[in-house]
PDB file of C-alpha atoms in Angstrom:
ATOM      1  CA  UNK A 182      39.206 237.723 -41.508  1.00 52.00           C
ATOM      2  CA  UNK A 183      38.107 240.855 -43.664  1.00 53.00           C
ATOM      3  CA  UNK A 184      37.810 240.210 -47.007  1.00 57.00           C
ATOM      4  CA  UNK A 185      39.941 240.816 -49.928  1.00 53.00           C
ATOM      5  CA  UNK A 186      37.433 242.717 -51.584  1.00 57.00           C
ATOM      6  CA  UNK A 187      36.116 244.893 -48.389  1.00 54.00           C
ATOM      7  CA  UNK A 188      40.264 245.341 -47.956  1.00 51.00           C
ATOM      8  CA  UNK A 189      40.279 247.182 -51.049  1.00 52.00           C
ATOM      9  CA  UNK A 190      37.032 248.999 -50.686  1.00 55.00           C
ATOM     10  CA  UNK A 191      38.823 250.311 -47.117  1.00 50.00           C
ATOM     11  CA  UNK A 192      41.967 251.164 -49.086  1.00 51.00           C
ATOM     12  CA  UNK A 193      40.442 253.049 -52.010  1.00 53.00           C
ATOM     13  CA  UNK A 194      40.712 256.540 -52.210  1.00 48.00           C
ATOM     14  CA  UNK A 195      39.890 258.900 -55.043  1.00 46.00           C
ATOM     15  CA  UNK A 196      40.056 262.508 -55.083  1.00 47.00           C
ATOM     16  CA  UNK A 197      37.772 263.060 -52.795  1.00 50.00           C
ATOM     17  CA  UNK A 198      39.452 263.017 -49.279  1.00 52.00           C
ATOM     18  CA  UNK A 199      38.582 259.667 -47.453  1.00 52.00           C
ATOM     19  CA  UNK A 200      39.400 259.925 -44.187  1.00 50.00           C
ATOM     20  CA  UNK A 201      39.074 256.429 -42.508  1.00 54.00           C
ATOM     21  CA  UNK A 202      42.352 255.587 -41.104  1.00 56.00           C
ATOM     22  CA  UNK A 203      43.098 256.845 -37.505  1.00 57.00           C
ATOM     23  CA  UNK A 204      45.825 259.463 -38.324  1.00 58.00           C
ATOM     24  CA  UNK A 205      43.286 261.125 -40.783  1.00 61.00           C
ATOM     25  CA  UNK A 206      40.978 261.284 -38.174  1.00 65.00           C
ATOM     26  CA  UNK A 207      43.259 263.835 -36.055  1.00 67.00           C
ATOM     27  CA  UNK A 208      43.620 266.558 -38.689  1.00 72.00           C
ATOM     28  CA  UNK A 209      41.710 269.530 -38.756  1.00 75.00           C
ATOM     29  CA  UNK A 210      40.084 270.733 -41.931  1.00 76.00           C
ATOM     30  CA  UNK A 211      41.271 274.519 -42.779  1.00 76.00           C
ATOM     31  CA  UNK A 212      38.175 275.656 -45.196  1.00 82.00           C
ATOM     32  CA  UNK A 213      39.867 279.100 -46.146  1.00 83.00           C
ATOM     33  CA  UNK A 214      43.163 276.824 -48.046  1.00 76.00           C
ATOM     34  CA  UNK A 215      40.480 273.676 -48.593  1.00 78.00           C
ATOM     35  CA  UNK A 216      43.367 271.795 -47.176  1.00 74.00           C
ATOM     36  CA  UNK A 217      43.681 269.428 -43.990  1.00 73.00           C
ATOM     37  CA  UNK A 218      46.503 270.844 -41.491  1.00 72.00           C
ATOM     38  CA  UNK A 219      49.285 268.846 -40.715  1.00 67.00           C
ATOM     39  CA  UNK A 220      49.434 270.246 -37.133  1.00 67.00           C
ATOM     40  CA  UNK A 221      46.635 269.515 -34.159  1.00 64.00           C
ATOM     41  CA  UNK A 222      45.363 271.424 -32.153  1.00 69.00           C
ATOM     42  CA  UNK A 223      47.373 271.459 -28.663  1.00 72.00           C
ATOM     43  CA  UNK A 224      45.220 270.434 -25.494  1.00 78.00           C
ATOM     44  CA  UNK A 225      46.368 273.402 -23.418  1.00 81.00           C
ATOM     45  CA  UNK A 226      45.869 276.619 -24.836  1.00 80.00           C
ATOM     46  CA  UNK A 227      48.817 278.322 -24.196  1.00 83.00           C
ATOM     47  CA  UNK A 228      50.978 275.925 -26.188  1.00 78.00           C
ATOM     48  CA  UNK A 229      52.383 277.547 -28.993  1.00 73.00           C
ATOM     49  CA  UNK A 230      54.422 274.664 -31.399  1.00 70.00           C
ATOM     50  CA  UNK A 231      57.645 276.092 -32.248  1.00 67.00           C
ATOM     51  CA  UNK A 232      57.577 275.104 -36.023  1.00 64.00           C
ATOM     52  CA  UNK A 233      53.960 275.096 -37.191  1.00 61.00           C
ATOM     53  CA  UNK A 234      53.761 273.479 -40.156  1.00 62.00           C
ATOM     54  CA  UNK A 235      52.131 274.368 -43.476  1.00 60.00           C
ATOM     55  CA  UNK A 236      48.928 272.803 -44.397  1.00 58.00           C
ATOM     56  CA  UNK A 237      49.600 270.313 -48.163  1.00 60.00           C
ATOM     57  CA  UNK A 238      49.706 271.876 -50.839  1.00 59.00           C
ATOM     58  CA  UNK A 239      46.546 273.325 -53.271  1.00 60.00           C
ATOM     59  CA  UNK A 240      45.325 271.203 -55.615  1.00 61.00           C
ATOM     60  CA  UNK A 241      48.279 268.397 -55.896  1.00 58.00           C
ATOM     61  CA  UNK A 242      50.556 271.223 -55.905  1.00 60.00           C
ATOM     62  CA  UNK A 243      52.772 269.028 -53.932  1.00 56.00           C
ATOM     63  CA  UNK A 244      53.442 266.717 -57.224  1.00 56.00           C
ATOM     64  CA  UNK A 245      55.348 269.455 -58.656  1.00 56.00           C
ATOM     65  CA  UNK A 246      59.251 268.089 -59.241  1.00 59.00           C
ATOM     66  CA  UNK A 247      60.365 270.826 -56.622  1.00 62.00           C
ATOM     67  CA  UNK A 248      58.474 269.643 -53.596  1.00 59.00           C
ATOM     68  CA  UNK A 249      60.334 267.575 -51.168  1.00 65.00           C
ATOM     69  CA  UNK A 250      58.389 264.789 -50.595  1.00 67.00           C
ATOM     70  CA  UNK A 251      60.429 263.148 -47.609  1.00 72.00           C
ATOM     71  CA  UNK A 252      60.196 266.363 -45.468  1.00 69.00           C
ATOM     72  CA  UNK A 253      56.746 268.310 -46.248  1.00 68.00           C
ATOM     73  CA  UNK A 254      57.623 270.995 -43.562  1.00 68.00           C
ATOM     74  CA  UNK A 255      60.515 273.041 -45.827  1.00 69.00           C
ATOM     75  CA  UNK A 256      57.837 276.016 -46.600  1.00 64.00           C
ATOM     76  CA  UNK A 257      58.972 277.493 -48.997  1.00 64.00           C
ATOM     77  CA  UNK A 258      62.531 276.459 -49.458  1.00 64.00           C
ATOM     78  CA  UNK A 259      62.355 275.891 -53.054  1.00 65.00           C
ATOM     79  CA  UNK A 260      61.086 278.933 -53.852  1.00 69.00           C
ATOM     80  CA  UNK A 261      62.194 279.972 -57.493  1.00 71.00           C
ATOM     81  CA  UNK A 262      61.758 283.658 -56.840  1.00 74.00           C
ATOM     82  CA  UNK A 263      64.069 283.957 -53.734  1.00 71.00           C
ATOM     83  CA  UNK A 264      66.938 286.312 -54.547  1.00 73.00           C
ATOM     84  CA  UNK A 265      70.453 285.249 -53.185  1.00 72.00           C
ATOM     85  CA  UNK A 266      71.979 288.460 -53.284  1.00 75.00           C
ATOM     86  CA  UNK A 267      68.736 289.927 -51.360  1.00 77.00           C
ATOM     87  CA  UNK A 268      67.373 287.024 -48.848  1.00 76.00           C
ATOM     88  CA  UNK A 269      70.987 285.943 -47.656  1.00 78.00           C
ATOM     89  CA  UNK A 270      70.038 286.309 -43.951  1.00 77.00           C
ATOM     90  CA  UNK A 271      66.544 284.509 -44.163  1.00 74.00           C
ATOM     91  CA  UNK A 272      68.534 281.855 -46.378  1.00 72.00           C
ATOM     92  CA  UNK A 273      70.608 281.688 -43.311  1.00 78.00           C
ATOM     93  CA  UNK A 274      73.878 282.762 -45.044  1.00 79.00           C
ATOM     94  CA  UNK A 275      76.728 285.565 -44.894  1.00 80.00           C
ATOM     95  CA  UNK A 276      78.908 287.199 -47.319  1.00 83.00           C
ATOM     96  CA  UNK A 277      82.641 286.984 -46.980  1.00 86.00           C
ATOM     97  CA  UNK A 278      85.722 289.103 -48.617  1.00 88.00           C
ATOM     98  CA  UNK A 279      88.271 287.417 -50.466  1.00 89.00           C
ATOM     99  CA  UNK A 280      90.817 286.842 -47.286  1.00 88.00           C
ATOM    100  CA  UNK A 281      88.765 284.519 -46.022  1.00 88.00           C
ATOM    101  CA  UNK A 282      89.327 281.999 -49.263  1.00 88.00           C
ATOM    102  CA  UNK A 283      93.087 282.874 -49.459  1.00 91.00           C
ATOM    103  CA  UNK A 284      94.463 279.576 -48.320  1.00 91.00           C
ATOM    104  CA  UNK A 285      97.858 279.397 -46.200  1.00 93.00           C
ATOM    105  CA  UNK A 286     101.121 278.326 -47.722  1.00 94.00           C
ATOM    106  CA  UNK A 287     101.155 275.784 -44.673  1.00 96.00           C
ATOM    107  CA  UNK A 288      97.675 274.762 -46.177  1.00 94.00           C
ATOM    108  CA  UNK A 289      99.049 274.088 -49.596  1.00 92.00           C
ATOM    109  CA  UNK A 290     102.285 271.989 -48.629  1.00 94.00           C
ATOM    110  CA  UNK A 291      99.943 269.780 -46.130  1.00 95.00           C
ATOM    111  CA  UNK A 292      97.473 269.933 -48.896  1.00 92.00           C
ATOM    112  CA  UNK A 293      99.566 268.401 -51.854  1.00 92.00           C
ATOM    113  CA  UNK A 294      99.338 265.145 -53.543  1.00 91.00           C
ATOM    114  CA  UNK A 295     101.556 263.649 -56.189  1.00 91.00           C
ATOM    115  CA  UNK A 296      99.128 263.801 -58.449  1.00 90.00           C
ATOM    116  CA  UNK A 297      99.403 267.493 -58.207  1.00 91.00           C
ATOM    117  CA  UNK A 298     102.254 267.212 -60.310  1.00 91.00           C
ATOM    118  CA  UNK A 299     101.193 264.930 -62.724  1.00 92.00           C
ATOM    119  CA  UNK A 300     100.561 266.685 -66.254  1.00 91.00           C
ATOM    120  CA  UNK A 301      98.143 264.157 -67.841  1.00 92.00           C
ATOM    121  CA  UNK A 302      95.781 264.673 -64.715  1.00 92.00           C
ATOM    122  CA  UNK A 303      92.972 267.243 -64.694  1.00 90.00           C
ATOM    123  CA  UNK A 304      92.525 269.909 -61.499  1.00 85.00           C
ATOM    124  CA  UNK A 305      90.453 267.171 -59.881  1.00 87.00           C
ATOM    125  CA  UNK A 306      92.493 264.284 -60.770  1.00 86.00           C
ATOM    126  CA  UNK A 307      90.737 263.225 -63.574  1.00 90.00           C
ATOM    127  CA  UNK A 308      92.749 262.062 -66.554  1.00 92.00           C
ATOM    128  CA  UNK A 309      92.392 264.182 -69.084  1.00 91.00           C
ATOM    129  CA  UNK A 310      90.896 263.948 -72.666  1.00 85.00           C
ATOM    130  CA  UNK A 311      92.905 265.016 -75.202  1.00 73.00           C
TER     131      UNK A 311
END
């Protein structure tokens, strides 16, 4: 049984990079970004992964209240700088024209609630403060 003082000693890390644990042991150190990358490096050589990730971020970077800690692969998804108007196809979006938010009058009879015609009700259904 290890002890609870070499435990600790095994679990300790400062911030200096202490790789001990298996996992650790599989990353490759990228000098150039002074980062370790979160991808290996594939056995055969032709394999080419089809969403390399990014190596973690410079100097705790990644403590920042815009990274995504749960999913470290987004790049550069919350990048302030990105224009709407400019990047809508590498955002993955399209514009649209007014007729395509026109709704149907069939749409708004199916879409009706009484509430609708409540006056002390807000647009959402929220009473309202007055």
């Amino acid at each position: 049984m290890e002890s609870k003082e070499n435990m600790n000693e095994r679990f300790n890390r400062n911030t200096e990079s202490n790789l001990s644990d298996d996992e650790a042991k599989n990353l490759k150190y990228n000098e150039e970004e002074n980062s370790y990358e979160l991808d290996i490096e594939p056995e055969d050589e032709d394999y080419q992964h089809p969403d390399p990730y990014d190596t973690a971020a410079d100097d705790g970077d990644d403590m920042d209240s815009d990274y995504d800690e749960a999913n470290p692969y987004v790049g550069d998804e919350y990048e302030k700088n990105r224009s709407l108007e400019n990047d809508l196809d590498n955002l993955g979006m399209h514009t649209t024209d007014e007729d395509h938010l026109k709704i149907s009058r069939r749409d708004e009879r199916n879409s009706h609630v009484p509430e609708d015609d409540r006056d002390d009700l807000d647009a959402e259904g929220y009473p309202k403060n007055e």
